[in-house]
Amino acid sequence: MAGRYNFTESEAKWQKRWDDDGVFRAAVDKSRPKYYVLEMFPYPSGRIHMGHVRNYTLGDVVARHRRALGYNVLHPMGWDAFGLPAENAARDQKIHPAKWTYDNIANMRGELKRMGLSLDWSREIATCHPGYYAQQQSLFLDFFAAGLVHRKEAFVNWDPVDHTVLANEQVIDGKGWRSGAPVEKKKLSQWFFKITDYADELLDALSTLDRWPEKVRLMQDNWIGKSSGAYVHWPVVGRSDKIQVFTTRPDTLFGASFVALSPDHPLTTELAAKNPELAAFVAKCQSMGTSAVAIEQQEKLGFDTGLKVQHPLVPGKQVPVWVANFVLMDYGTGAIFGCPGHDQRDHDFASKYGLPILPVVKAPDGAADVSKEPYVGPGTIFNSDFLDGLDVETAKVKVGERLKALGAGEPTTVWRLRDWLVSRQRYWGCPIPVVHCDSCGVVPVPKDQLPVKLPDDVSFDKPGNPLDHHPTWKHVGCPKCGKPARRETDTFDTFVDSSWYFARFCSPRSDKPVDNDAVDYWMGVDQYVGGVEHAILHLLYSRFFTRAMKQTGHVKLSEPFAGLFTQGMVCHESYKSADGKWLYPEEIERKSDDLVIEIATGKPVTVGRREVMSKSKKNVVAPVRIIGEYGADTARLFMLSDSPPERDLEWSEAGVDGAFRFIQRLWREIVEPETPFAPKGAAKPATLSPEAEAVWRQVHKTIAAVSENLEGFRFNVAVAQVRTLTNALSELDAKAPGADWVRRHGFEALVKLVGPMIPHLGEELWAALGHNTLLTLEPWPKADPALLIDDTITLAVQVNGKLRGTIDAKRDAGEDDVREAALAIPTVQAAMAGKPVRKLIVVKNKIVNIVV
RNA sequence: GCCCGCUUGAUGGAAUUGGUAGACAUACAAGACUUAAAAUCUUGAGCCCUUCCGGGCGUGCCGGUUCGAGUCCGGCAGCGGGCACCA
């Protein structure tokens, strides 16, 4: 009766051993090459989910592989611990946010530890710990002194019920996601980081990030949104001021038929003060939804102000000034000129309000009718004075020069990227360390008074910011003049916390934000692994923060993440009961291919499509349950098998079973082999049987292939190769001369190859093979190059490109021998049907193609 | 609307980057072991035609380049993602 691998016992044993021996502790060692592996740290929601299991398994494979390759590996873990859910828990369950958070951390730490990750837990950090956020405040003060921070009025999403600003993502169809109240656009004084100072550099440096996914670089490129064009000044008739517009099509300036202002433009505001109709129009625009759907369906609306502006290049030509709902105040200058002939939106607007439509660009085929549809392609300029006959691109340059010479405008670049609004009216975040003094204005808190700690005694009974309601906390003396002053009660956006944690991990207990020696050795992160959902915000903010830290002398490099890997998500079918409630996978039973029932009621269940696991649809599987039933190695192996890591992975019980079977089988093959292996360290026999020799070659080919595939993040292929080798070693006839030796050393290599993937079983098998060292500390196996090249090669023989047979030939065999052998194959002759050879192609060691 | 990616058996996927398509798994079927089940082992299978031998077709669709295309080029369709009254 075959035994069974006791994963529960084994996994606990090896985890304890690794811990006792401190094998994952990292220390600066300048004599060795370093490798910094980091996965995006989790929000402590209370439990790990399958997304975490996948993320941390991927990172752990990299970390363990690199360690075996001789690198000094830093692989830390921490907690993105500030944020709104803790406050909601406090309000709903009457638990203090700190207790809720630290309890969650304790639970999740335990769950993560059961996965057997090779983490240096001595470096654990939580962003809500004063030891962390004190240093964040210190960084803020440095940024403040360097002019990278400013406070300005901005329109923000304000939830009038919850009394807080909301991020754009928290506004759904113009309503607050929690309260459901219509969100107001409110002008508030807010703190910003000047990320736009670095817009150019953040864009340019994208091209240096050659180990980042192309997709992510592209998304950041779009997000930064560099756009070249020109400012054009339009003098207002009868007034002394000018309206400045931005355009990317200065070449179509002669086709202008109106100028349109944003409802929020200062001139609009001024005019509306004296014009109630305009004021009503502006109010209407502002009350309209800002969601994508609302905008899509919204009609273009305009209001003629009655003002005219003088065309900058055509004396005597005047165009009307309108206010239009589609002109955004926070892009460009908040004013545009409309050229209906060559812009869809302007065309819609002009058609609606009866404004002239002038063609100024001829298509290459000479077509110039724009009365029905605007023409937006390339072409030749006409109706445009000195630009006539030029192509669009040349005309843009020419008109820019002319505008500049006349003082009527200038070429410019505008960006979609806005400054980063970092203040939040919330309690559970890092306090912004400034004081507001009636005499001195905004005064930074001196560094020796940091941290500005959050008060513990807060109440969540009232809506709004508990810091603001606190009876005493905000009342302090001004650090400058000593007079009574008020603390800033806003806290930082939690994206600030995660914008530098990777640097903090280098010296997590330092009394400075970073310790130079440590950060210069460890940074940047050689391999960062995480979800693609952070492709823009977190990664862009971190890139900005690293530059700001460089400018303020904390780090020497600009880019935090040299290598980035974005993993796919974990998906599962969803289930809905007969009465329309979502059901967990364990609440259903599959009776047959098309019958699924709810266990509790026996009623049929509607099976939904595979989609990302989410609590709201209950299509989740708890990692702890899987680890308990099958073990961490099974969970890890399943995460690595089958699906390429960058693609979505479909969770299936069958897949888990498959991984579990392989674990058990590998254990049996090595711990209870049917025939014994050669003794440990036995010398290679003088001769191996041909089969044994072939398997031994396969061992080396697998070492080479797995090494390459681990490096290239093709973990699913690496797993398949490991399985193939397992099959070969197991099928090798034990009686063949040398088989016992090949089996011992083949399995030893195999165990090393699977070590990063299924480390507990790896250790168990390494010990079973008679070793008393830790597999974790063993060097990576090396493939013998001589064994990677076969002496005989099977060549495919094609006739007219179709496979008709194969021949075995010596490696690098001469063309004549190969030709002869190929032509001698009966099936090949049959396919040739007696026709003469017209052409014969021999690709060395690959293929023969006979053309008849 | 703009930009990107993907499309291979029943399913997940593999294919040395132009050279034997379907590795490795999962599911399925048949068999062995078992009182039975589980576990394990063996065998089968891209589709179609054929009693055997064998043949034809086949990587979303149409076309091209090539001795040879899943792979390169052009067009189309479907699915997914990002951005979006961005001037």
PDB file of C-alpha atoms (C1' of nucleotides) in Angstrom, chain B residues 10-85:
ATOM      1  C1'   A B  10     -14.255  19.423 -25.455  1.00  0.00           C
ATOM      2  C1'   U B  11     -11.125  22.958 -21.876  1.00  0.00           C
ATOM      3  C1'   G B  12      -6.368  25.658 -20.044  1.00  0.00           C
ATOM      4  C1'   G B  13      -2.577  26.029 -23.093  1.00  0.00           C
ATOM      5  C1'   A B  14       2.583  24.484 -25.929  1.00  0.00           C
ATOM      6  C1'   A B  15       5.325  25.191 -30.490  1.00  0.00           C
ATOM      7  C1'   U B  16      13.545  26.386 -30.435  1.00  0.00           C
ATOM      8  C1'   U B  17      10.768  33.440 -33.401  1.00  0.00           C
ATOM      9  C1'   G B  18       9.601  30.913 -40.757  1.00  0.00           C
ATOM     10  C1'   G B  19      10.940  24.334 -40.534  1.00  0.00           C
ATOM     11  C1'   U B  20       7.314  17.363 -37.956  1.00  0.00           C
ATOM     12  C1'   A B  21       0.933  21.960 -35.018  1.00  0.00           C
ATOM     13  C1'   G B  22      -1.647  20.216 -30.624  1.00  0.00           C
ATOM     14  C1'   A B  23       3.906  19.297 -25.740  1.00  0.00           C
ATOM     15  C1'   C B  24       2.106  19.250 -20.633  1.00  0.00           C
ATOM     16  C1'   A B  25      -2.328  19.108 -18.153  1.00  0.00           C
ATOM     17  C1'   U B  26      -7.801  19.064 -17.322  1.00  0.00           C
ATOM     18  C1'   A B  27     -12.247  16.818 -18.791  1.00  0.00           C
ATOM     19  C1'   C B  28     -13.932  12.357 -21.357  1.00  0.00           C
ATOM     20  C1'   A B  29     -14.065   7.029 -22.833  1.00  0.00           C
ATOM     21  C1'   A B  30     -12.430   1.898 -22.320  1.00  0.00           C
ATOM     22  C1'   G B  31      -9.689  -1.492 -19.366  1.00  0.00           C
ATOM     23  C1'   A B  32      -6.753  -3.381 -14.773  1.00  0.00           C
ATOM     24  C1'   C B  33      -6.849  -3.542  -9.329  1.00  0.00           C
ATOM     25  C1'   U B  34     -11.218  -3.518  -5.613  1.00  0.00           C
ATOM     26  C1'   U B  35     -17.042  -6.889  -2.603  1.00  0.00           C
ATOM     27  C1'   A B  36     -17.733  -1.598  -3.946  1.00  0.00           C
ATOM     28  C1'   A B  37     -15.956   3.266  -4.105  1.00  0.00           C
ATOM     29  C1'   A B  38     -11.779   6.459  -3.674  1.00  0.00           C
ATOM     30  C1'   A B  39      -6.749   6.381  -4.863  1.00  0.00           C
ATOM     31  C1'   U B  40      -3.434   4.267  -8.414  1.00  0.00           C
ATOM     32  C1'   C B  41      -2.010   2.128 -13.090  1.00  0.00           C
ATOM     33  C1'   U B  42      -2.692   1.019 -18.596  1.00  0.00           C
ATOM     34  C1'   U B  43      -4.790   2.494 -23.215  1.00  0.00           C
ATOM     35  C1'   G B  44      -7.435   5.879 -26.679  1.00  0.00           C
ATOM     36  C1'   A B  45      -8.580  10.448 -28.973  1.00  0.00           C
ATOM     37  C1'   G B  46      -7.803  17.388 -33.728  1.00  0.00           C
ATOM     38  C1'   C B  47     -11.900  16.895 -37.449  1.00  0.00           C
ATOM     39  C1'   C B  48     -13.722  14.089 -41.739  1.00  0.00           C
ATOM     40  C1'   C B  49     -13.516   9.752 -45.139  1.00  0.00           C
ATOM     41  C1'   U B  50     -11.801   4.388 -45.039  1.00  0.00           C
ATOM     42  C1'   U B  51     -13.153  -2.782 -42.877  1.00  0.00           C
ATOM     43  C1'   C B  52      -7.434  -2.732 -42.955  1.00  0.00           C
ATOM     44  C1'   C B  53      -3.523   0.074 -45.827  1.00  0.00           C
ATOM     45  C1'   G B  54      -4.114   4.849 -46.106  1.00  0.00           C
ATOM     46  C1'   G B  55      -6.018   9.625 -47.614  1.00  0.00           C
ATOM     47  C1'   G B  56      -8.182  14.598 -47.253  1.00  0.00           C
ATOM     48  C1'   C B  57      -8.833  18.892 -44.232  1.00  0.00           C
ATOM     49  C1'   G B  58      -7.078  21.738 -40.155  1.00  0.00           C
ATOM     50  C1'   U B  59      -4.268  27.349 -35.748  1.00  0.00           C
ATOM     51  C1'   G B  60     -11.225  33.235 -36.395  1.00  0.00           C
ATOM     52  C1'   C B  61     -12.313  34.697 -41.999  1.00  0.00           C
ATOM     53  C1'   C B  62     -10.341  36.413 -47.083  1.00  0.00           C
ATOM     54  C1'   G B  63      -5.994  37.287 -49.799  1.00  0.00           C
ATOM     55  C1'   G B  64      -0.446  37.802 -50.354  1.00  0.00           C
ATOM     56  C1'   U B  65       5.005  36.672 -49.691  1.00  0.00           C
ATOM     57  C1'   U B  66       7.864  31.845 -49.394  1.00  0.00           C
ATOM     58  C1'   C B  67      10.408  25.497 -51.189  1.00  0.00           C
ATOM     59  C1'   G B  68       7.701  25.868 -46.498  1.00  0.00           C
ATOM     60  C1'   A B  69       3.204  30.348 -42.566  1.00  0.00           C
ATOM     61  C1'   G B  70       0.030  29.292 -35.994  1.00  0.00           C
ATOM     62  C1'   U B  71       4.471  32.466 -36.772  1.00  0.00           C
ATOM     63  C1'   C B  72       5.709  37.654 -41.739  1.00  0.00           C
ATOM     64  C1'   C B  73       2.519  41.382 -44.845  1.00  0.00           C
ATOM     65  C1'   G B  74      -2.548  43.552 -46.394  1.00  0.00           C
ATOM     66  C1'   G B  75      -7.836  43.510 -45.548  1.00  0.00           C
ATOM     67  C1'   C B  76     -12.180  41.840 -42.568  1.00  0.00           C
ATOM     68  C1'   A B  77     -14.817  39.892 -38.303  1.00  0.00           C
ATOM     69  C1'   G B  78     -15.363  38.668 -33.147  1.00  0.00           C
ATOM     70  C1'   C B  79     -13.784  39.153 -28.025  1.00  0.00           C
ATOM     71  C1'   G B  80     -11.149  41.865 -24.218  1.00  0.00           C
ATOM     72  C1'   G B  81      -8.615  46.188 -22.197  1.00  0.00           C
ATOM     73  C1'   G B  82      -7.121  51.482 -21.749  1.00  0.00           C
ATOM     74  C1'   C B  83      -8.435  56.577 -22.782  1.00  0.00           C
ATOM     75  C1'   A B  84     -12.220  59.947 -24.104  1.00  0.00           C
ATOM     76  C1'   C B  85     -16.739  66.414 -25.440  1.00  0.00           C
TER      77        C B  85
END
